[in-house]
Coordinates of C-alpha atoms (C1' of nucleotides) in Angstrom, one line a residue:
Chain A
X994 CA 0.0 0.0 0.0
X995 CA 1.2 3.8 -0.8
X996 CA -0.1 7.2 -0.7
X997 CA 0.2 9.7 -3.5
X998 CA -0.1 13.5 -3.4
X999 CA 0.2 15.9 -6.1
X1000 CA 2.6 17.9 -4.2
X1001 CA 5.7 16.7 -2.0
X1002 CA 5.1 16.7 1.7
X1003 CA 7.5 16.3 4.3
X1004 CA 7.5 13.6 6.7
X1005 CA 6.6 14.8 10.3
X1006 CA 8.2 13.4 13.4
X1007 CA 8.5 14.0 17.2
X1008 CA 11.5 14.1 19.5
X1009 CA 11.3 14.5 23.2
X1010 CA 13.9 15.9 25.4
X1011 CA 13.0 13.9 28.4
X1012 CA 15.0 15.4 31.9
X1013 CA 15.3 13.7 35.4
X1014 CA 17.2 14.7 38.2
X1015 CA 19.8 12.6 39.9
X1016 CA 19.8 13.4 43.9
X1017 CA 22.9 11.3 44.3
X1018 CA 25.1 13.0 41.8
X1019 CA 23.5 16.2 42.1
X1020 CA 22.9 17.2 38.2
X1021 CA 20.2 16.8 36.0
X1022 CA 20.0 14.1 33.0
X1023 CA 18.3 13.7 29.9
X1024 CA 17.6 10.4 28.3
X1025 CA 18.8 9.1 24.9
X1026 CA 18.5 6.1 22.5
X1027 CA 21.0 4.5 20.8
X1028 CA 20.0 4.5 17.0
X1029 CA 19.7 0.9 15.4
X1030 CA 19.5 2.2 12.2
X1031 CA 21.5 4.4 9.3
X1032 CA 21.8 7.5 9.2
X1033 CA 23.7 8.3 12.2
X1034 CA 23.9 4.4 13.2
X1035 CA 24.8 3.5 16.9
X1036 CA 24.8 7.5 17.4
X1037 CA 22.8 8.5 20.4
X1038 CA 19.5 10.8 19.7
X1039 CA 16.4 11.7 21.4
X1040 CA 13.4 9.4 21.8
X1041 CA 11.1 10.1 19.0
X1042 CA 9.3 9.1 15.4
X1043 CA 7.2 9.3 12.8
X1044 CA 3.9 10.5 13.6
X1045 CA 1.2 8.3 12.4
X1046 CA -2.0 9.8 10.7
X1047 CA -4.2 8.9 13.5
X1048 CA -3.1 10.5 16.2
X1049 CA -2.6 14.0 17.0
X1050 CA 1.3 15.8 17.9
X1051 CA 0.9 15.3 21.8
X1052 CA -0.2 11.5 21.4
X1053 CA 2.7 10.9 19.0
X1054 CA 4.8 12.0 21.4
X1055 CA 3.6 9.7 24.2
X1056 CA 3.6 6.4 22.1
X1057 CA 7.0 6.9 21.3
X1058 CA 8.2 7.6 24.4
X1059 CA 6.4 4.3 25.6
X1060 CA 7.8 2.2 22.9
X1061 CA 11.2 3.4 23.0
X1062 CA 11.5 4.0 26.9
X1063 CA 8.5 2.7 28.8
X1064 CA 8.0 5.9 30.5
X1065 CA 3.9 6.3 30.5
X1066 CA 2.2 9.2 31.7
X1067 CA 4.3 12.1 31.8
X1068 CA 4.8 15.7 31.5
X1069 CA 4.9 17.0 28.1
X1070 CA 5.7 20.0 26.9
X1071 CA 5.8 21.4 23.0
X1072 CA 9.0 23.2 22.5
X1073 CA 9.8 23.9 19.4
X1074 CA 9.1 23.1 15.8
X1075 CA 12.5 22.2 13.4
X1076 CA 12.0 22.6 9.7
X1077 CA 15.2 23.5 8.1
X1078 CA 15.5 21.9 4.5
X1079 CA 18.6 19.6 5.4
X1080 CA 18.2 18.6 8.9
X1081 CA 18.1 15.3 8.1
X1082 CA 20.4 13.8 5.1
X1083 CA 17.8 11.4 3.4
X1084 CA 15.0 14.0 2.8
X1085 CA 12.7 16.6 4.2
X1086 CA 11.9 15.9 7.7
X1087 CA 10.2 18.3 10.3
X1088 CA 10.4 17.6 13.6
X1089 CA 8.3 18.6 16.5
X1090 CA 10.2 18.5 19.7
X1091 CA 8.9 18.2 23.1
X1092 CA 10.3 18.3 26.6
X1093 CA 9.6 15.8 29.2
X1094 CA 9.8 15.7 32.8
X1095 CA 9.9 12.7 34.9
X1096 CA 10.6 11.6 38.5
X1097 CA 12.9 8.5 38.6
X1098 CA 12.6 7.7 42.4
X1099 CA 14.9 5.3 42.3
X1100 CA 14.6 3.5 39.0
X1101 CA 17.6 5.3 37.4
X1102 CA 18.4 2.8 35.2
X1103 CA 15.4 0.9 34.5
X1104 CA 14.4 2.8 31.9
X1105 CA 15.3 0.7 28.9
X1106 CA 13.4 -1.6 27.0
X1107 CA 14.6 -4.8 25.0
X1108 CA 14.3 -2.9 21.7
X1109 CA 16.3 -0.4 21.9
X1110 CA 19.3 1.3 24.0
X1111 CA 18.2 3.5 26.6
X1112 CA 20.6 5.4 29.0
X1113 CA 20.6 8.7 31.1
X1114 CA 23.0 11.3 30.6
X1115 CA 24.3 14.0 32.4
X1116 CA 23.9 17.3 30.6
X1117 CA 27.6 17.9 30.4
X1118 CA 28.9 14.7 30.0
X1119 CA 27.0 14.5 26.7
X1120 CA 27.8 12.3 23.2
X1121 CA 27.5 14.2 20.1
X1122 CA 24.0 13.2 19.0
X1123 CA 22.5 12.3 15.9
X1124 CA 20.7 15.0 13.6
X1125 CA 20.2 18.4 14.9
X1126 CA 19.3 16.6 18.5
X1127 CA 22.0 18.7 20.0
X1128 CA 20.5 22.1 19.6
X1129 CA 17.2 20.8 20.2
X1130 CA 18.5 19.3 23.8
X1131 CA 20.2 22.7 24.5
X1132 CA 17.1 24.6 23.5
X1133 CA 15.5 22.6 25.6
X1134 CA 17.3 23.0 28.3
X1135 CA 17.6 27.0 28.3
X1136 CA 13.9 26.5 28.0
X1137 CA 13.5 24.2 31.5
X1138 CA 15.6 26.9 33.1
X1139 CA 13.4 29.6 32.2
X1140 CA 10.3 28.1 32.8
X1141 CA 11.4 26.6 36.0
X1142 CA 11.5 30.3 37.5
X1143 CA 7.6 31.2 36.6
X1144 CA 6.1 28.3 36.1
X1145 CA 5.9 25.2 38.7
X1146 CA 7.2 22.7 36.8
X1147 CA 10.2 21.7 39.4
X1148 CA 7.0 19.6 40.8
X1149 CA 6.7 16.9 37.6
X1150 CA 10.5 16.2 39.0
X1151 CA 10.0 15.4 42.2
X1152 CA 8.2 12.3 44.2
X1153 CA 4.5 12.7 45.0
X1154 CA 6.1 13.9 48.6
X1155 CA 8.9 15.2 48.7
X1156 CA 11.1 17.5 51.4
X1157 CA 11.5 21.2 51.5
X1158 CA 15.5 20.2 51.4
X1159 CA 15.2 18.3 48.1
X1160 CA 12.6 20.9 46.3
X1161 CA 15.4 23.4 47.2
X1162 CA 18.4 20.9 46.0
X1163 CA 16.1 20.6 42.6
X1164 CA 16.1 24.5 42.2
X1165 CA 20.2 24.2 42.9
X1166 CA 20.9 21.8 40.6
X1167 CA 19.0 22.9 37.1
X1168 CA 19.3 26.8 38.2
X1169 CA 23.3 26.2 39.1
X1170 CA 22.9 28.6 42.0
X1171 CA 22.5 28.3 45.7
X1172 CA 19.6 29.8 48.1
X1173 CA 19.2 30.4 51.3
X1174 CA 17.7 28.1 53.3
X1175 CA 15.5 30.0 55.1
X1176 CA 14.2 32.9 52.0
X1177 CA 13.6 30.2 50.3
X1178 CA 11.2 28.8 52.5
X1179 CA 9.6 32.2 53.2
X1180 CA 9.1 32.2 49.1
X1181 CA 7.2 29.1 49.5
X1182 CA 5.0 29.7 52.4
X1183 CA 3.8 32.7 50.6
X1184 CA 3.5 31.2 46.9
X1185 CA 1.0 28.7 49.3
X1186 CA 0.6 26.0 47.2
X1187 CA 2.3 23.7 49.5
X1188 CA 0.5 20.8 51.3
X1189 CA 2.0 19.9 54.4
X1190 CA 1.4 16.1 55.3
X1191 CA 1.8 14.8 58.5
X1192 CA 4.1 12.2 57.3
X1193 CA 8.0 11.9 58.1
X1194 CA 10.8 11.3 55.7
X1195 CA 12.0 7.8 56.5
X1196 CA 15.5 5.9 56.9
X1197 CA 17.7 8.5 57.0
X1198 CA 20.5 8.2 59.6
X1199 CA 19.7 12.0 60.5
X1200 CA 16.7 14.1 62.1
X1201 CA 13.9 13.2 59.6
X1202 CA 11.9 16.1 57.1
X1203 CA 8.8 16.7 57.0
X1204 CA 7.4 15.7 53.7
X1205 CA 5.2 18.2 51.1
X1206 CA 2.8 17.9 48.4
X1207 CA 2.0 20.1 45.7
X1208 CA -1.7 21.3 45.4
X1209 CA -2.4 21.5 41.9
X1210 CA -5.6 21.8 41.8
X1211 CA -5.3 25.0 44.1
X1212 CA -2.3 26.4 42.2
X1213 CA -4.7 26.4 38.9
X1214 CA -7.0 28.4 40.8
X1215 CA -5.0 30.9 41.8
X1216 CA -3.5 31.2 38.5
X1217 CA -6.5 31.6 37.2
X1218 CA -7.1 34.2 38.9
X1219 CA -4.1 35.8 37.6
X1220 CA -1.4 35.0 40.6
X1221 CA 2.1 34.8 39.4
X1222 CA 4.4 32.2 40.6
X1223 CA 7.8 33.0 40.8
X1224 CA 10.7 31.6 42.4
Chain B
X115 CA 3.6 14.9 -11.5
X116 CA 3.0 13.3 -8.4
X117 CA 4.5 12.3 -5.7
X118 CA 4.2 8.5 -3.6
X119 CA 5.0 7.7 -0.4
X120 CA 4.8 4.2 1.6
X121 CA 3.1 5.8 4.7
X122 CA 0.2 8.4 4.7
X123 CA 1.5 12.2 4.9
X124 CA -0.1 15.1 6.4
X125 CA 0.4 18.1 4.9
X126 CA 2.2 20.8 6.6
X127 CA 0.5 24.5 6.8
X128 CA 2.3 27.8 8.8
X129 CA -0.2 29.9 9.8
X130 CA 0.3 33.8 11.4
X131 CA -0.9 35.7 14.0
X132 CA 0.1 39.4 12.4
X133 CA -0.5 42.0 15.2
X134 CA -0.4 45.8 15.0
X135 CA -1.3 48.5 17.2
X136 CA -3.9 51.1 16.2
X137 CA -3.0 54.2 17.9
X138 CA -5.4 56.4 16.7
X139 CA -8.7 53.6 18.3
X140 CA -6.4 52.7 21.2
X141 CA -6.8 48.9 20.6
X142 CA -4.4 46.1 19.3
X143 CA -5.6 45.0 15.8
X144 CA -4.8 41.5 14.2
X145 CA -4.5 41.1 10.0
X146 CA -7.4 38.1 8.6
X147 CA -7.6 37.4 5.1
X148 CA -10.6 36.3 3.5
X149 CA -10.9 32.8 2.3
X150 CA -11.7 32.7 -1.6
X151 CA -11.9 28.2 -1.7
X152 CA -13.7 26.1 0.4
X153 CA -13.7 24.7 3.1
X154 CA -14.6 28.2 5.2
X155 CA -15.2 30.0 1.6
X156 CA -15.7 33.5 2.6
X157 CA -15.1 33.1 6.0
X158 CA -11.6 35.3 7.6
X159 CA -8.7 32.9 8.3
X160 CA -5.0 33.8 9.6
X161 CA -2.8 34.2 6.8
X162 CA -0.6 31.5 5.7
X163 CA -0.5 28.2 3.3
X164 CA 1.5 25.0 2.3
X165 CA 5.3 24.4 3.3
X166 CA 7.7 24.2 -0.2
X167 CA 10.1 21.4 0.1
X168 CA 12.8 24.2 -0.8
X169 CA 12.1 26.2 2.2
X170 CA 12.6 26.5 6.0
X171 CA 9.3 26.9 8.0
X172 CA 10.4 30.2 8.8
X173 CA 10.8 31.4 5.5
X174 CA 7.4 29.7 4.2
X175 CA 5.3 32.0 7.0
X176 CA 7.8 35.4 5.4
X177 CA 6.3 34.0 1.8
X178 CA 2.7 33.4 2.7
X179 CA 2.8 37.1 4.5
X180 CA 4.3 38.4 1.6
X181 CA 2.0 36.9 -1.1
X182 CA -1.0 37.3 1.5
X183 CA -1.0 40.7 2.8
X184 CA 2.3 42.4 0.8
X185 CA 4.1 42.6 4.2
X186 CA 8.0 42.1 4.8
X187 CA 10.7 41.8 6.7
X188 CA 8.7 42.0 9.6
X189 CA 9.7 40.3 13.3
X190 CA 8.2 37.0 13.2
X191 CA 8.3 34.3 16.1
X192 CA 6.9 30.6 16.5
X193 CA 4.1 30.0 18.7
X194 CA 2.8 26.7 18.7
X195 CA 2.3 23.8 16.2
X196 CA -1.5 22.4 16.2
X197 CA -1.6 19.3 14.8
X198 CA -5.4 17.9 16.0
X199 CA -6.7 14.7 13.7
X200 CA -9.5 16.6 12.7
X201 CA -8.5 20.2 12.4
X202 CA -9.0 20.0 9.0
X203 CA -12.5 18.9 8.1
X204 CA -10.6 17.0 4.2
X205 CA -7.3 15.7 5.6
X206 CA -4.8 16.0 8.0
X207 CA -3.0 18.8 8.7
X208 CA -0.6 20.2 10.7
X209 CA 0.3 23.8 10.8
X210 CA 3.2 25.8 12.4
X211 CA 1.5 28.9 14.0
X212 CA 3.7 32.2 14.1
X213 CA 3.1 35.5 15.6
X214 CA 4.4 38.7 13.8
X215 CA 4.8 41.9 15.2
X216 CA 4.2 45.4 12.5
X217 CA 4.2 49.0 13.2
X218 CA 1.7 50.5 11.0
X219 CA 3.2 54.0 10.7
X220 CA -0.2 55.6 9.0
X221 CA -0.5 52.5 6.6
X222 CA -3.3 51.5 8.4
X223 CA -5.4 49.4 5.6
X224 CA -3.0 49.6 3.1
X225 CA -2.4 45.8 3.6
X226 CA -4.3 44.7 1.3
X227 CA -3.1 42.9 -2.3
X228 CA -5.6 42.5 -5.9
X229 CA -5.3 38.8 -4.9
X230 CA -7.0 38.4 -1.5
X231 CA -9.3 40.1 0.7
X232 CA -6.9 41.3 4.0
X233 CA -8.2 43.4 6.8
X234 CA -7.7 44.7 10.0
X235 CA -9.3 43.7 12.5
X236 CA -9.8 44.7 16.3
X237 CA -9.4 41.8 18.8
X238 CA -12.5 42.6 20.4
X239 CA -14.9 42.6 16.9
X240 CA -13.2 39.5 15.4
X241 CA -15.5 37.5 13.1
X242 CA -15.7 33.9 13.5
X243 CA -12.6 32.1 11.7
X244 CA -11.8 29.4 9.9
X245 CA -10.5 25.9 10.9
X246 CA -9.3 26.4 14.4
X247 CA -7.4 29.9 13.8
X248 CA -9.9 31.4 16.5
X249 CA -7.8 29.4 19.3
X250 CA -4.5 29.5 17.5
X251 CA -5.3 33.3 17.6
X252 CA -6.5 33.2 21.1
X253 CA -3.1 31.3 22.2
X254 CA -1.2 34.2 20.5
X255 CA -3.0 36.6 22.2
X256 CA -2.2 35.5 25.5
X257 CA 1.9 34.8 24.5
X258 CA 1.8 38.3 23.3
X259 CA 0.7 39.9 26.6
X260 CA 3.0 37.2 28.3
X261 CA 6.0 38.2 26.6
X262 CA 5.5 42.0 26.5
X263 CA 6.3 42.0 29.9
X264 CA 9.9 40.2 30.1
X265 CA 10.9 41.0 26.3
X266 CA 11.7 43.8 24.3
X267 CA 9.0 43.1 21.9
X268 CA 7.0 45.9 22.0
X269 CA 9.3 48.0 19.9
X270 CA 8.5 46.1 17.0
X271 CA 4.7 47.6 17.5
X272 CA 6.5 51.1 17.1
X273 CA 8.2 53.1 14.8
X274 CA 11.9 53.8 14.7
X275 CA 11.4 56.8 16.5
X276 CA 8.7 56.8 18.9
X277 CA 8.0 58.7 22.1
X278 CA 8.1 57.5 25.6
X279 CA 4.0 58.4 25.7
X280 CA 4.0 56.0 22.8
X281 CA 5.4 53.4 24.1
X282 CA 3.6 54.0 27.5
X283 CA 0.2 53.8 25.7
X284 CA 1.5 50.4 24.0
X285 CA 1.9 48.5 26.8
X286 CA -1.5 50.3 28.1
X287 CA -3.3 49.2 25.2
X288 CA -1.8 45.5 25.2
X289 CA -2.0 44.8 28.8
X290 CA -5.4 46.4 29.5
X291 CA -4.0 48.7 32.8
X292 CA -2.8 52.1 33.3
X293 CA 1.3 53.1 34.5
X294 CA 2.0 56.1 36.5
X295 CA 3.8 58.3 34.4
X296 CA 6.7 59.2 36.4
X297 CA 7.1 55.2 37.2
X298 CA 7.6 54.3 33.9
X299 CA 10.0 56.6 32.9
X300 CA 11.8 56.3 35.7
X301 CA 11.9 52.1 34.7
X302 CA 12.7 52.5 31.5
X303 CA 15.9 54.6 32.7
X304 CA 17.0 51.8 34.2
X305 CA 16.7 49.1 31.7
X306 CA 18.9 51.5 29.8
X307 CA 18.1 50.4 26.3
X308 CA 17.2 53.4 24.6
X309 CA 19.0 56.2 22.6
X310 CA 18.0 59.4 22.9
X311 CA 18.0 61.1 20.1
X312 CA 18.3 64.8 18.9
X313 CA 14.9 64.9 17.5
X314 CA 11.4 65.6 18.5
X315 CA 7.7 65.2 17.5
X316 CA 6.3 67.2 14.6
X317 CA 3.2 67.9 13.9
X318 CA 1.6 67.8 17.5
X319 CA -1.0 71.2 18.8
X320 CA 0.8 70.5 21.8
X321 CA 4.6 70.4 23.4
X322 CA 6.2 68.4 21.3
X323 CA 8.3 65.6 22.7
X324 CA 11.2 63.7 22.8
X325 CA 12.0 60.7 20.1
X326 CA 13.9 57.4 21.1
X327 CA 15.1 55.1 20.0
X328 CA 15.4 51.2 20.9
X329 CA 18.9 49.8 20.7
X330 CA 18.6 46.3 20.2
X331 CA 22.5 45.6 19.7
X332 CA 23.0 47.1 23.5
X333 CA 20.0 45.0 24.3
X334 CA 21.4 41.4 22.5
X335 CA 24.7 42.5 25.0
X336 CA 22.9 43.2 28.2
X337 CA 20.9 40.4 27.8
X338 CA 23.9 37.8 26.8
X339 CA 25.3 38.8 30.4
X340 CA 22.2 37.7 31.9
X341 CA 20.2 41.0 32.3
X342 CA 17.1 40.6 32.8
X343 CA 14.3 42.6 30.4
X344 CA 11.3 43.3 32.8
X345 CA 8.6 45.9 32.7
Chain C
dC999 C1' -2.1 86.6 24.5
dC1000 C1' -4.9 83.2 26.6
dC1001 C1' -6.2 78.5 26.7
dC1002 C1' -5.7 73.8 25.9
dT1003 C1' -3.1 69.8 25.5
dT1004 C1' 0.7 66.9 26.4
dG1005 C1' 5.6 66.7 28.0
dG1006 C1' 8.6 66.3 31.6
dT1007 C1' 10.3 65.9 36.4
dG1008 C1' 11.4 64.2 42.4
dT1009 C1' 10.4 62.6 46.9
dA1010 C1' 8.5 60.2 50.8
dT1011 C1' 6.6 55.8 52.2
dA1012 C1' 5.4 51.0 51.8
dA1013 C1' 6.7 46.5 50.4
dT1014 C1' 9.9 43.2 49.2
dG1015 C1' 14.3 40.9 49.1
dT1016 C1' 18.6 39.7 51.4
dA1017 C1' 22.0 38.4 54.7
dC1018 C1' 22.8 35.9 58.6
dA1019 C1' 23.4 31.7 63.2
dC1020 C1' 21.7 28.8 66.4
dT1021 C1' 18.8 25.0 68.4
dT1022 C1' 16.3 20.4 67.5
dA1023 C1' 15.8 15.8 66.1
dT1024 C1' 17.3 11.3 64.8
dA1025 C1' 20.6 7.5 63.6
dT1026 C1' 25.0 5.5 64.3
dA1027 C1' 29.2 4.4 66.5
dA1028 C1' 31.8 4.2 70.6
Chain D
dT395 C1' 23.9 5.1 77.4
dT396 C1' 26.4 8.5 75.7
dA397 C1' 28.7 11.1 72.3
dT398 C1' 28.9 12.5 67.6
dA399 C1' 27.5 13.5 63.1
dT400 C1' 24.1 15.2 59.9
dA401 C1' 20.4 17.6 58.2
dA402 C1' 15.9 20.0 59.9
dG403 C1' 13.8 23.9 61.2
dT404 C1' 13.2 28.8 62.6
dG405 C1' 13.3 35.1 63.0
dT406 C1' 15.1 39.7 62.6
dA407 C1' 17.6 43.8 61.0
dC408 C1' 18.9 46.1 56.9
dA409 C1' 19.0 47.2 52.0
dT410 C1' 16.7 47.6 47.8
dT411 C1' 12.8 48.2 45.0
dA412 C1' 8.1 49.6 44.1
dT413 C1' 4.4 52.8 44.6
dA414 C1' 1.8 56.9 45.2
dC415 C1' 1.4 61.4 44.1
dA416 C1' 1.2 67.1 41.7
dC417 C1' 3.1 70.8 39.5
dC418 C1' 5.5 73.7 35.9
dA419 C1' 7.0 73.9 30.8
dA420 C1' 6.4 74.2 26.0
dG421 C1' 4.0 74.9 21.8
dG422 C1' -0.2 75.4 18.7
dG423 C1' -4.8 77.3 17.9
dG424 C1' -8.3 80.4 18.5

DNA sequence: CCCCTTGGTGTATAATGTACACTTATATAA
DNA sequence: TTATATAAGTGTACATTATACACCAAGGGG
C-alpha cells in the first residue's frame, strides 16, 4: 500500500527531550536512545518518530516515548518546531520536539526496553548526537531553566512527597545557584501552594523532614485568577 | 507529477498571528484574510499556506505574508504547532503557527493585495474564523501579553522613533491597565536600552516631545550577560 | 495673549528581598 | 547510654525596590 499527493510533503516526526534529576550525583540528566539504524547508526539521539496519521502531535509523542522508553504518563511540553531543508540527510523531515519531565525515584536505570538502548546522561557529559538533537537538547534545556522560574514545573521532577530540602536541592541543581535556606522557605509559604502532610521522611541516619505535596488543583485556581508564581 | 510515499503524509500548513497597534482607536488589531476556496469559503482565516520542500518553516510563513497581505521583513516568532486529527474537516493537517509583530506608521489598511481580501481587525470585533485559527489566535494573544512583559517586543509595534507616551500607551493598550507616568520613565531609565536622540515630535498642537530610539545591539549585549528585560 | 493639551520631572513611604546563626531531632558508632 | 554527626527547622535587621502622588513647561490654535 502507498499514498500519493500531487505535491511533495515532508515527513513529520516527534523528538522528546525527556530530563530527570539525579539526587545522588547532584545534576540533571536527559535520556537518549541509541539508534539501530543508518543515518547516524549507533549515534545517540532523542526518543522520537514518525507520527502516524491517526493521532494527534501530543499522542505521538507519548507512544514513542512508551515504545522506545517505557516511561507512560508524563509531563509534556511542546517546544519547538524544526524545519530546516537539510536537517536530516535522506530528505525533508520536520520535527516537533517536546520536553519531558519525569521523577525517577529510584529506577535510574530501569528505563530501557529490550528494543532499543536507553541510558541517562548527564547534561555535560554528553555524546555528540544524531541529527540536529544537539541544539534541540540545549534549547530545551535554556527552555527548563526559564520556565522553572515562573512556572511550577520543578514539581513533575519530584516524588509525590517530597522534602523542602530536596525541592530546594532541585532549584540548585538545574538553576546552578544556591539559596538560602530559610528565604527560600519564606518564598514558598507565601507562593502557598504547599500541602503539608503529617508524614515523616523515612530511613535517614539524621533528624527526619517533613514531607510536602504540591496542590495542583489549588495552584490552577490561583493562577486563574491571575497569581504569578515566581521563584 | 506526483508524488508517492509508503506511509500516509499530512500536509504541513504555517499559519500567522500578524499583530499591530492602532494608535489612533487605542486597541491592538490582528490582519485576517478572507478565504476565496472552500472549506470556510468567505469566511476570515489567519494568513498562511502549504510548506515548499525548498524552504525552511520560517521562510514559508515570510512567503505566505508576503503573497498574502504584501508585508516584509517583519519580526516573526513561533508560537505553537496544532496538529489535532481533525482540524482540518478534508485531511490532516498540521500547521506551524507564528506571531508577527508590524508597526503600521499611517499605513493602516493599506495591507491589502488584488489577490486576496486582508483586513484589519480589532481583537474585540473578530469574526468567526476558519479551521481552528480562532484558538490559534487566542493562544497568541495570551503569549503576546505574556511576553511583553519580560521582552523587548513591543518596539516592534513602534516606529523607529517613537515617544516615551508612545510606548507607554503600547503596553497600556496591550496589557489592559494604566502606569503612573513618572514610574515608567523612571523604569525604563533603568533598563537602559534606549537612545535618545536629537529629534522631537512634529506635527503635534501640543509640546512636542522627545524621540527614542530602541537599541537592540546594546539590548542582544545586556541580555547575553544575563540581564534581565522586565517591565 | 490666553487657553488647551501633552511633555517632563522628584520625593516620601510601603513592600519586598537579602543576609545571617543557632537549636532540634534522629541514627549510628563508641 | 552517651557522644557524635548530619540535616531540619526557625526570625530579625537592613538594603533595595516599588508605589503613590502634583506641578510647571512648551507649543499650537483660537
Amino acid at each position: 500500500m502507498s499514498f500519493t499527493y500531487k505535491y511533495a510533503r515532508p515527513a513529520v516526526t516527534v523528538d522528546c527531550a525527556v530530563f530527570a534529576i539525579d539526587f545522588e550525583k547532584e545534576n540533571l540528566k536527559v535520556l537518549l536512545i541509541r539508534r539501530g539504524e543508518e543515518p547516524f547508526l549507533n549515534h545517540w539521539a532523542l526518543p522520537g518518530g514518525f507520527v502516524h496519521t491517526d493521532e494527534s502531535l501530543i499522542e505521538a509523542a507519548h507512544r514513542e516515548l512508551q515504545e522506545e522508553t517505557g516511561l507512560t504518563s508524563i509531563y509534556l511540553e511542546q517546544l519547538y518546531t524544526y524545519g530546516n531543508v537539510d536537517r536530516d540527510p535522506r530528505e525533508r523531515v520536520i520535527s516537533v520536539a517536546w520536553f519531558a519531565l519525569v521523577n525517577l525515584e529510584g529506577r535510574l536505570l530501569e528505563a530501557r526496553t529490550d528494543a532499543v538502548d536507553a541510558a541517562w546522561f548527564s547534561l555535560d557529559e554528553l555524546p555528540s548526537l544524531a541529527f540536529d538533537h544537539g541544539r534541540i537538547l540545549s534549547e530545551a534545556t535554556e527552555r527548563l531553566r526559564g520556565k522553572l522560574k515562573y512556572k511550577p514545573v520543578g514539581f513533575e521532577l519530584l516524588p509525590e512527597l517530597f522534602t523542602l530540602s530536596q525541592l530546594q536541592r532541585l532549584y540548585e541543581i538545574i538553576l546552578d545557584t544556591s539559596f538560602d535556606k530559610r528565604n527560600f522557605r519564606k518564598k514558598l509559604q507565601k507562593l502557598d501552594v504547599l500541602i503539608e502532610t503529617d508524614e515523616i521522611q523515612k530511613d535517614v541516619s539524621h533528624r527526619a523532614a517533613r514531607l510536602y505535596r504540591f496542590d495542583r488543583d489549588k495552584y490552577r485556581d490561583l493562577e486563574s485568577r491571575g497569581f504569578y508564581f515566581e521563584l
